[in-house]
N, CA, C and O atoms as a MOPAC input file, in Angstrom:
PM7 MOZYME 1SCF
protein

 N      0.83700 1    -1.17900 1     0.00000 1
 C      0.00000 1     0.00000 1     0.00000 1
 C      0.88000 1     1.24000 1     0.00000 1
 O      2.07000 1     1.16100 1     0.30500 1
 N      0.31300 1     2.36000 1    -0.33300 1
 C      1.04500 1     3.61800 1    -0.38200 1
 C      1.05300 1     4.26700 1     0.99100 1
 O      0.02300 1     4.35100 1     1.65800 1
 N      2.21900 1     4.71900 1     1.40000 1
 C      2.38600 1     5.39200 1     2.68800 1
 C      3.32600 1     6.56700 1     2.50700 1
 O      4.16400 1     6.56500 1     1.60600 1
 N      3.18900 1     7.57000 1     3.36100 1
 C      4.16900 1     8.65200 1     3.38300 1
 C      5.33200 1     8.19300 1     4.24900 1
 O      5.20500 1     7.23300 1     5.00900 1
 N      6.46700 1     8.87900 1     4.13600 1
 C      7.61500 1     8.47500 1     4.95300 1
 C      7.29800 1     8.59600 1     6.43800 1
 O      7.83400 1     7.83700 1     7.24500 1
 N      6.43800 1     9.53600 1     6.81000 1
 C      6.07000 1     9.69800 1     8.21900 1
 C      5.26000 1     8.51600 1     8.74000 1
 O      5.26700 1     8.25200 1     9.94300 1
 N      4.57000 1     7.80700 1     7.87000 1
 C      3.73100 1     6.68700 1     8.28100 1
 C      4.45300 1     5.34500 1     8.26400 1
 O      3.90600 1     4.34400 1     8.72800 1
 N      5.64900 1     5.31200 1     7.74500 1
 C      6.34000 1     4.03300 1     7.54600 1
 C      6.60600 1     3.31300 1     8.85700 1
 O      6.35000 1     2.11200 1     8.95500 1
 N      7.10900 1     4.00700 1     9.86100 1
 C      7.43700 1     3.33800 1    11.13000 1
 C      6.20600 1     2.70700 1    11.76700 1
 O      6.26100 1     1.56800 1    12.23000 1
 N      5.08600 1     3.44700 1    11.79300 1
 C      3.86400 1     2.89800 1    12.38100 1
 C      3.36000 1     1.70500 1    11.57800 1
 O      2.90100 1     0.71700 1    12.15200 1
 N      3.44300 1     1.79300 1    10.26200 1
 C      2.99100 1     0.69800 1     9.40300 1
 C      3.82500 1    -0.55900 1     9.63800 1
 O      3.28100 1    -1.65400 1     9.77900 1
 N      5.14800 1    -0.39800 1     9.67900 1
 C      6.02800 1    -1.54500 1     9.89900 1
 C      5.79500 1    -2.13800 1    11.28400 1
 O      5.76600 1    -3.36000 1    11.43600 1
 N      5.63100 1    -1.29400 1    12.28700 1
 C      5.38500 1    -1.78800 1    13.64800 1
 C      4.07700 1    -2.57400 1    13.71100 1
 O      4.02200 1    -3.62400 1    14.35100 1
 N      3.03500 1    -2.08700 1    13.06500 1
 C      1.74600 1    -2.77700 1    13.06800 1
 C      1.84400 1    -4.11900 1    12.35600 1
 O      1.30700 1    -5.12100 1    12.82800 1
 N      2.53100 1    -4.13500 1    11.21800 1
 C      2.69800 1    -5.39100 1    10.47900 1
 C      3.53500 1    -6.39500 1    11.27800 1
 O      3.23800 1    -7.59000 1    11.28600 1
 N      4.56800 1    -5.91000 1    11.94100 1
 C      5.42100 1    -6.78900 1    12.74600 1
 C      4.64300 1    -7.35500 1    13.92800 1
 O      4.78600 1    -8.53100 1    14.26000 1
 N      3.81400 1    -6.51500 1    14.57000 1
 C      3.01300 1    -6.97700 1    15.70400 1
 C      1.97900 1    -8.01200 1    15.28700 1
 O      1.60700 1    -8.86600 1    16.09200 1
 N      1.51000 1    -7.95200 1    14.05000 1
 C      0.50400 1    -8.90900 1    13.56700 1
 C      1.10800 1   -10.27600 1    13.26200 1
 O      0.37900 1   -11.25600 1    13.10900 1
 N      2.43000 1   -10.34600 1    13.17200 1
 C      3.10800 1   -11.60600 1    12.85400 1
 C      3.40300 1   -12.39300 1    14.12700 1
 O      3.49100 1   -11.82800 1    15.21700 1
 N      3.55100 1   -13.69100 1    13.97000 1
 C      3.95300 1   -14.51100 1    15.11400 1
 C      5.43000 1   -14.24000 1    15.41700 1
 O      6.17800 1   -13.77100 1    14.55900 1
 N      5.82500 1   -14.53800 1    16.63100 1
 C      7.22400 1   -14.32300 1    17.04100 1
 C      8.18600 1   -15.06400 1    16.12100 1
 O      9.24700 1   -14.54400 1    15.77800 1
 N      7.81800 1   -16.27300 1    15.72400 1
 C      8.69700 1   -17.09100 1    14.88500 1
 C      8.87200 1   -16.50000 1    13.48900 1
 O      9.92900 1   -16.65800 1    12.87700 1
 N      7.85000 1   -15.82600 1    12.98500 1
 C      7.90500 1   -15.29000 1    11.62200 1
 C      8.54800 1   -13.91100 1    11.52700 1
 O      8.92700 1   -13.49000 1    10.43500 1
 N      8.67700 1   -13.20700 1    12.63000 1
 C      9.19900 1   -11.83600 1    12.59300 1
 C     10.60400 1   -11.74500 1    12.01400 1
 O     10.94000 1   -10.75300 1    11.36500 1
 N     11.42100 1   -12.75200 1    12.23500 1
 C     12.78500 1   -12.71300 1    11.70800 1
 C     12.81800 1   -12.88600 1    10.18900 1
 O     13.83200 1   -12.59400 1     9.55500 1
 N     11.72200 1   -13.35700 1     9.60800 1
 C     11.64900 1   -13.55100 1     8.16300 1
 C     10.98300 1   -12.37600 1     7.44200 1
 O     10.83400 1   -12.40500 1     6.22000 1
 N     10.58500 1   -11.34900 1     8.18600 1
 C      9.88200 1   -10.21000 1     7.58700 1
 C     10.77600 1    -9.50500 1     6.56900 1
 O     11.94600 1    -9.22900 1     6.83600 1
 N     10.21400 1    -9.22300 1     5.41900 1
 C     10.93100 1    -8.43000 1     4.42600 1
 C      9.96800 1    -7.39500 1     3.84800 1
 O      8.75100 1    -7.57500 1     3.89300 1
 N     10.51300 1    -6.33400 1     3.31700 1
 C      9.73400 1    -5.23200 1     2.76100 1
 C     10.04100 1    -5.14600 1     1.27500 1
 O     11.19600 1    -5.26200 1     0.86500 1
 N      9.00500 1    -4.94100 1     0.46900 1
 C      9.18600 1    -4.77800 1    -0.97100 1
 C      8.90900 1    -3.33200 1    -1.35000 1
 O      7.86400 1    -2.77900 1    -1.00900 1
 N      9.84500 1    -2.73300 1    -2.05000 1
 C      9.66500 1    -1.38400 1    -2.58400 1
 C      9.43600 1    -1.53300 1    -4.07600 1
 O     10.30600 1    -2.01700 1    -4.80000 1
 N      8.25800 1    -1.11500 1    -4.53600 1
 C      7.92000 1    -1.19700 1    -5.95900 1
 C      7.85700 1     0.21800 1    -6.51300 1
 O      7.19800 1     1.09100 1    -5.94700 1
 N      8.54200 1     0.43300 1    -7.61400 1
 C      8.57500 1     1.76500 1    -8.20900 1
 C      8.67400 1     1.64000 1    -9.72300 1
 O      9.16100 1     0.63500 1   -10.23900 1
 N      8.21300 1     2.66200 1   -10.42900 1
 C      8.39900 1     2.63600 1   -11.88000 1
 C      9.66200 1     3.41500 1   -12.22900 1
 O     10.30700 1     3.98900 1   -11.35200 1
 N     10.00700 1     3.43200 1   -13.49800 1
 C     11.28700 1     4.03500 1   -13.90800 1
 C     11.33000 1     5.54500 1   -13.71200 1
 O     12.40700 1     6.13600 1   -13.79100 1
 N     10.19700 1     6.18500 1   -13.46100 1
 C     10.17000 1     7.63200 1   -13.26000 1
 C     10.30800 1     8.04500 1   -11.79800 1
 O     10.34600 1     9.23700 1   -11.49100 1
 N     10.38300 1     7.07500 1   -10.90200 1
 C     10.52100 1     7.38000 1    -9.47900 1
 C     11.91600 1     7.93000 1    -9.20200 1
 O     12.91600 1     7.34600 1    -9.61800 1
 N     11.97400 1     9.04500 1    -8.50300 1
 C     13.26400 1     9.64500 1    -8.16700 1
 C     13.95900 1     8.83200 1    -7.07900 1
 O     13.31800 1     8.35200 1    -6.14400 1
 N     15.26100 1     8.68400 1    -7.21000 1
 C     16.04100 1     7.92700 1    -6.22100 1
 C     15.97600 1     8.57000 1    -4.84500 1
 O     16.13800 1     7.87600 1    -3.84100 1
 N     15.74500 1     9.86100 1    -4.76900 1
 C     15.60600 1    10.52500 1    -3.47600 1
 C     14.45900 1     9.95900 1    -2.66600 1
 O     14.55800 1     9.82700 1    -1.44600 1
 N     13.37200 1     9.62400 1    -3.33900 1
 C     12.22000 1     9.04000 1    -2.65400 1
 C     12.57600 1     7.65100 1    -2.13500 1
 O     12.25400 1     7.31200 1    -0.99700 1
 N     13.23600 1     6.85200 1    -2.96100 1
 C     13.63900 1     5.51100 1    -2.54700 1
 C     14.60500 1     5.60200 1    -1.36300 1
 O     14.50300 1     4.81600 1    -0.42100 1
 N     15.52100 1     6.53600 1    -1.40400 1
 C     16.47700 1     6.72600 1    -0.30600 1
 C     15.76700 1     7.12900 1     0.97800 1
 O     16.09600 1     6.62400 1     2.05200 1
 N     14.79700 1     8.03300 1     0.88000 1
 C     14.03300 1     8.44500 1     2.06500 1
 C     13.31300 1     7.25600 1     2.69000 1
 O     13.30700 1     7.10500 1     3.91200 1
 N     12.71100 1     6.41800 1     1.86100 1
 C     12.01300 1     5.23300 1     2.35700 1
 C     13.00900 1     4.28700 1     3.01400 1
 O     12.73900 1     3.76100 1     4.09400 1
 N     14.15600 1     4.06300 1     2.37800 1
 C     15.18000 1     3.19300 1     2.95400 1
 C     15.64200 1     3.69000 1     4.32300 1
 O     15.83300 1     2.88800 1     5.23700 1
 N     15.82000 1     4.98400 1     4.47200 1
 C     16.25600 1     5.55200 1     5.75200 1
 C     15.22300 1     5.29300 1     6.84700 1
 O     15.58300 1     4.94000 1     7.97000 1
 N     13.94700 1     5.46600 1     6.52600 1
 C     12.89200 1     5.20200 1     7.51100 1
 C     12.84300 1     3.72600 1     7.87800 1
 O     12.64500 1     3.37900 1     9.04300 1
 N     13.02200 1     2.86200 1     6.89400 1
 C     13.02800 1     1.42500 1     7.17800 1
 C     14.19600 1     1.05000 1     8.08000 1
 O     14.05100 1     0.19300 1     8.95200 1
 N     15.33300 1     1.66900 1     7.88600 1
 C     16.48900 1     1.41200 1     8.76100 1
 C     16.19000 1     1.82300 1    10.19300 1
 O     16.57000 1     1.12900 1    11.13700 1
 N     15.50500 1     2.95900 1    10.35500 1
 C     15.19600 1     3.46100 1    11.69800 1
 C     14.30000 1     2.50800 1    12.47200 1
 O     14.34700 1     2.47800 1    13.70200 1
 N     13.48600 1     1.73000 1    11.76900 1
 C     12.60300 1     0.78200 1    12.46400 1
 C     13.08100 1    -0.65700 1    12.29500 1
 O     12.30900 1    -1.59800 1    12.47900 1
 N     14.34700 1    -0.82500 1    11.94800 1
 C     15.01500 1    -2.13600 1    11.85300 1
 C     14.36100 1    -3.09200 1    10.86600 1
 O     14.36100 1    -4.30300 1    11.08200 1
 N     13.81200 1    -2.56200 1     9.79600 1
 C     13.30400 1    -3.39200 1     8.70000 1
 C     14.40600 1    -3.40000 1     7.64300 1
 O     14.42100 1    -2.56100 1     6.74200 1
 N     15.31900 1    -4.34600 1     7.76300 1
 C     16.54100 1    -4.31200 1     6.96200 1
 C     16.52200 1    -5.23500 1     5.75300 1
 O     17.40000 1    -5.13600 1     4.89600 1
 N     15.55100 1    -6.12600 1     5.66400 1
 C     15.44900 1    -7.01100 1     4.50500 1
 C     14.52700 1    -6.33600 1     3.48900 1
 O     13.31000 1    -6.29400 1     3.66500 1
 N     15.12800 1    -5.81400 1     2.43300 1
 C     14.37700 1    -5.03300 1     1.45700 1
 C     14.55700 1    -5.63200 1     0.07400 1
 O     15.66900 1    -5.96200 1    -0.33800 1
 N     13.44200 1    -5.76700 1    -0.63700 1
 C     13.46700 1    -6.20800 1    -2.03200 1
 C     13.04900 1    -5.01300 1    -2.88200 1
 O     12.15700 1    -4.25300 1    -2.50500 1
 N     13.69000 1    -4.85900 1    -4.01300 1
 C     13.37000 1    -3.75000 1    -4.90500 1
 C     12.79300 1    -4.30000 1    -6.20400 1
 O     13.30800 1    -5.26900 1    -6.76200 1
 N     11.72800 1    -3.67600 1    -6.67500 1
 C     11.12700 1    -4.04800 1    -7.94000 1
 C     10.93400 1    -2.77900 1    -8.74700 1
 O     10.37800 1    -1.79800 1    -8.25400 1
 N     11.39100 1    -2.80100 1    -9.98200 1
 C     11.19100 1    -1.64700 1   -10.86800 1
 C     10.42400 1    -2.12000 1   -12.08800 1
 O     10.58100 1    -3.25300 1   -12.54000 1
 N      9.60300 1    -1.24400 1   -12.60400 1
 C      8.85500 1    -1.58700 1   -13.80100 1
 C      8.72600 1    -0.35500 1   -14.67300 1
 O      8.81800 1     0.77800 1   -14.20000 1
 N      8.51700 1    -0.59400 1   -15.92400 1
 C      8.28600 1     0.50700 1   -16.84600 1
 C      6.84600 1     0.96100 1   -16.71400 1
 O      5.96600 1     0.12600 1   -16.50500 1
 N      6.57400 1     2.24600 1   -16.82900 1
 C      5.19000 1     2.72600 1   -16.74000 1
 C      4.38900 1     2.25300 1   -17.96400 1
 O      4.94500 1     1.99100 1   -19.03000 1
 N      3.08100 1     2.15600 1   -17.77400 1
 C      2.20500 1     1.74800 1   -18.88600 1
 C      2.25200 1     2.80100 1   -19.98600 1
 O      2.27100 1     4.00400 1   -19.72600 1
 N      2.26900 1     2.32600 1   -21.18800 1
 C      2.34600 1     3.26900 1   -22.32200 1
 C      0.99200 1     3.54600 1   -22.90500 1
 O      0.87700 1     4.31400 1   -23.86100 1

């Protein structure tokens, strides 16, 4: 879902709390962006994820629909 950088910590905390203790170590975050997304936005998201210890990140890029 779409979130602002200010909402990322609360979102990650809520998702982590919804998981069982055993599954929390397997939590990963996917960042999906199209080719027009500025790297500054991706960097801002990465920084927020680091602050809440969500360190397993997958990146997906796609071309925008023509």
